Every structure is written in C-alpha cells, then in structure tokens.
Amino acid sequence: VEFVLVLAFCSILVPMVGLRSDASGFALFFGTEFFMSLTGLALCQAVASLVPNAQTGLAIMPVVFAPILGFCGYLVRIPTLPPWLRAWGPWISVLRWALQGLAVNEFSPREDDDPVTEQLLDDLAYADGDRFHSLALVAFAACLYGAVTLAGLTHVRY
C-alpha cells in the first residue's frame, strides 16, 4: 500500500513542480520518499514499542523529533552550527540524509545548469554528498528502526 501511495505522490509531484524527470532522477526521488515514509513509520513504531502507554509515547515524540529536525540542515544550516555540534549532530538526523540526497539529485551540476546550484549545495553543506549514499543511509535507518521495533515488541514488558 505504501509503495502505491508514494508512487502516486511522486508521479504527480515530479512533473507538476518540474523536478528532474529522467529515469535516474525520478527513481532516486521515489526511493528517497519511499524509504523516508518507511523510516518515519518505523521510528514511530519503535517509540511506541518501547513505552508503556500512548501518553508517554506522545510526550517522548517531540524529544525524538527535535534532533532530527534541528540537525537536518533545513531549519538551521549545518555550516552555522558550532563545531562541537557540527561534528556529530548532522550524522544522527535521517532527515538530513534524505534532504541531502534530494538536493544533490536535483541541483547537482549538469551541462546546462547555472553555477548558482553548486553554490547552493555548498551553502547547505551538501556539496560533498552522494545521492545514492544518502539513499542507502535512509534505507538503513528504516531497517534499524524496524529492528528496534522488533526488539521492543519481543523484549520490553510492562
């Protein structure tokens, strides 16, 4: 079901917004969106499997999502972080890897591109990123959160 929903979303969004519509560009956009939807679902399930009730889960979720959002590079640009946060913070944010993969996929320099796109990737600290490496990290996060969910369901008893 998730596959069909994400495919429909990507099939509508990519041409409507004017994103890269070649086969590799669309495939990477779809893959990133698909694995991010699975990652978000698995993260919520992991937290739910580790807490005793819904009220505790609802109280913990903002604490779980704050570092993911804070270190993704969208709200606070990564180069502006203090060095001690920049060293480890962006590595814990799965959203950072998804945004980096999508930004590099869309704005990586091509023959007909404006040099401003390269500067944009530098400003976001995404220039050294690889779109396939980012997709692999997002897929790994989905598997990791799924494993935490399984461990929580089998070993945590309240």
Short mmCIF file of C-alpha atoms in Angstrom, two decimals:
data_model
loop_
_atom_site.label_atom_id
_atom_site.label_comp_id
_atom_site.label_asym_id
_atom_site.label_seq_id
_atom_site.Cartn_x
_atom_site.Cartn_y
_atom_site.Cartn_z
CA VAL A 1 0.00 0.00 0.00
CA GLU A 2 2.79 2.42 0.94
CA PHE A 3 4.56 1.72 -2.35
CA VAL A 4 1.47 2.63 -4.38
CA LEU A 5 0.78 5.79 -2.37
CA VAL A 6 4.35 7.07 -2.69
CA LEU A 7 4.43 6.18 -6.40
CA ALA A 8 1.21 8.14 -6.99
CA PHE A 9 2.58 11.08 -4.98
CA CYS A 10 5.87 11.13 -6.90
CA SER A 11 4.18 10.65 -10.28
CA ILE A 12 2.08 13.74 -9.67
CA LEU A 13 4.63 15.92 -7.87
CA VAL A 14 7.70 15.49 -10.11
CA PRO A 15 6.15 16.81 -13.36
CA MET A 16 3.97 19.37 -11.57
CA VAL A 17 6.93 21.00 -9.79
CA GLY A 18 9.39 20.49 -12.63
CA LEU A 19 11.87 18.27 -10.84
CA ARG A 20 14.32 16.03 -12.68
CA SER A 21 12.13 13.69 -14.64
CA ASP A 22 14.77 11.48 -16.23
CA ALA A 23 14.76 7.84 -15.12
CA SER A 24 17.58 8.07 -12.56
CA GLY A 25 16.32 11.36 -11.12
CA PHE A 26 12.79 10.07 -10.69
CA ALA A 27 13.97 6.73 -9.30
CA LEU A 28 16.11 8.41 -6.67
CA PHE A 29 13.31 10.83 -5.73
CA PHE A 30 10.87 7.94 -5.44
CA GLY A 31 13.33 5.80 -3.47
CA THR A 32 14.08 8.58 -1.02
CA GLU A 33 10.41 9.38 -0.49
CA PHE A 34 9.52 5.70 -0.12
CA PHE A 35 12.26 4.95 2.40
CA MET A 36 11.56 8.16 4.34
CA SER A 37 7.91 7.16 4.69
CA LEU A 38 9.01 3.74 5.95
CA THR A 39 11.59 5.37 8.25
CA GLY A 40 9.03 7.71 9.79
CA LEU A 41 6.62 4.86 10.32
CA ALA A 42 9.32 2.62 11.81
CA LEU A 43 10.55 5.39 14.12
CA CYS A 44 7.06 5.97 15.50
CA GLN A 45 6.55 2.23 15.91
CA ALA A 46 9.91 1.91 17.67
CA VAL A 47 8.99 4.58 20.20
CA ALA A 48 5.56 3.02 20.68
CA SER A 49 7.09 -0.39 21.31
CA LEU A 50 9.42 0.98 23.99
CA VAL A 51 6.96 2.96 26.12
CA PRO A 52 4.23 1.67 28.44
CA ASN A 53 1.30 3.74 27.12
CA ALA A 54 0.17 6.22 24.48
CA GLN A 55 0.52 9.27 26.74
CA THR A 56 4.20 8.53 27.33
CA GLY A 57 4.77 7.97 23.62
CA LEU A 58 3.13 11.29 22.77
CA ALA A 59 5.31 13.02 25.36
CA ILE A 60 8.51 11.45 24.03
CA MET A 61 7.97 12.01 20.30
CA PRO A 62 8.85 15.76 20.32
CA VAL A 63 12.10 14.93 22.09
CA VAL A 64 12.86 12.27 19.47
CA PHE A 65 12.00 14.51 16.51
CA ALA A 66 13.74 17.68 17.74
CA PRO A 67 17.30 16.49 16.92
CA ILE A 68 16.15 15.01 13.62
CA LEU A 69 14.65 18.34 12.57
CA GLY A 70 17.31 20.50 14.19
CA PHE A 71 20.26 18.84 12.54
CA CYS A 72 18.81 18.24 9.07
CA GLY A 73 20.24 21.47 7.66
CA TYR A 74 16.89 22.92 6.65
CA LEU A 75 15.93 24.90 9.75
CA VAL A 76 19.48 25.63 10.90
CA ARG A 77 22.15 25.48 8.23
CA ILE A 78 24.88 22.98 9.07
CA PRO A 79 27.82 25.39 8.50
CA THR A 80 26.36 27.76 11.11
CA LEU A 81 26.36 25.13 13.85
CA PRO A 82 29.11 25.34 16.47
CA PRO A 83 31.99 22.99 15.64
CA TRP A 84 31.23 20.64 18.53
CA LEU A 85 27.65 20.19 17.26
CA ARG A 86 28.66 20.08 13.61
CA ALA A 87 30.96 17.12 14.33
CA TRP A 88 28.18 14.73 15.36
CA GLY A 89 24.77 16.42 15.03
CA PRO A 90 24.09 16.01 11.32
CA TRP A 91 25.00 12.33 11.48
CA ILE A 92 22.05 11.49 13.75
CA SER A 93 19.45 13.12 11.52
CA VAL A 94 17.93 10.76 8.98
CA LEU A 95 16.07 13.72 7.52
CA ARG A 96 19.41 15.35 6.74
CA TRP A 97 20.40 12.41 4.59
CA ALA A 98 17.08 12.47 2.75
CA LEU A 99 17.28 16.22 2.11
CA GLN A 100 20.91 15.94 1.04
CA GLY A 101 20.11 13.15 -1.41
CA LEU A 102 17.18 15.07 -2.87
CA ALA A 103 19.17 18.32 -3.10
CA VAL A 104 22.14 16.66 -4.77
CA ASN A 105 19.77 14.79 -7.09
CA GLU A 106 18.05 17.99 -8.14
CA PHE A 107 20.84 20.55 -8.01
CA SER A 108 23.97 18.59 -8.90
CA PRO A 109 25.76 20.41 -11.71
CA ARG A 110 24.90 19.32 -15.22
CA GLU A 111 25.99 20.77 -18.55
CA ASP A 112 23.01 23.12 -18.89
CA ASP A 113 22.93 24.26 -15.24
CA ASP A 114 23.59 27.59 -13.68
CA PRO A 115 26.71 27.77 -11.46
CA VAL A 116 24.45 29.03 -8.66
CA THR A 117 23.30 25.45 -7.99
CA GLU A 118 26.80 24.42 -6.95
CA GLN A 119 26.96 27.38 -4.58
CA LEU A 120 23.58 26.39 -3.14
CA LEU A 121 24.85 22.90 -2.33
CA ASP A 122 27.97 24.42 -0.73
CA ASP A 123 25.88 26.77 1.41
CA LEU A 124 23.80 23.86 2.70
CA ALA A 125 26.94 21.71 3.28
CA TYR A 126 25.54 19.13 0.83
CA ALA A 127 28.16 19.59 -1.92
CA ASP A 128 30.27 16.62 -0.89
CA GLY A 129 27.22 14.34 -0.62
CA ASP A 130 26.38 11.49 -2.92
CA ARG A 131 22.73 10.88 -3.72
CA PHE A 132 22.99 7.09 -3.67
CA HIS A 133 24.95 7.09 -0.39
CA SER A 134 22.20 9.24 1.13
CA LEU A 135 19.50 6.87 -0.12
CA ALA A 136 21.40 3.91 1.36
CA LEU A 137 21.61 5.66 4.75
CA VAL A 138 17.88 6.40 4.74
CA ALA A 139 17.12 2.76 3.88
CA PHE A 140 19.49 1.64 6.65
CA ALA A 141 17.67 3.90 9.13
CA ALA A 142 14.35 2.31 8.18
CA CYS A 143 15.82 -1.14 8.84
CA LEU A 144 17.43 0.00 12.09
CA TYR A 145 14.20 1.50 13.45
CA GLY A 146 12.37 -1.65 12.34
CA ALA A 147 14.86 -3.76 14.30
CA VAL A 148 14.36 -1.56 17.36
CA THR A 149 10.61 -2.02 16.99
CA LEU A 150 11.02 -5.79 16.82
CA ALA A 151 13.32 -5.78 19.85
CA GLY A 152 10.89 -3.59 21.77
CA LEU A 153 7.93 -5.80 20.95
CA THR A 154 9.71 -9.01 21.92
CA HIS A 155 11.75 -7.91 24.96
CA VAL A 156 10.01 -4.97 26.65
CA ARG A 157 7.23 -5.93 29.05
CA TYR A 158 5.16 -3.51 31.08
#
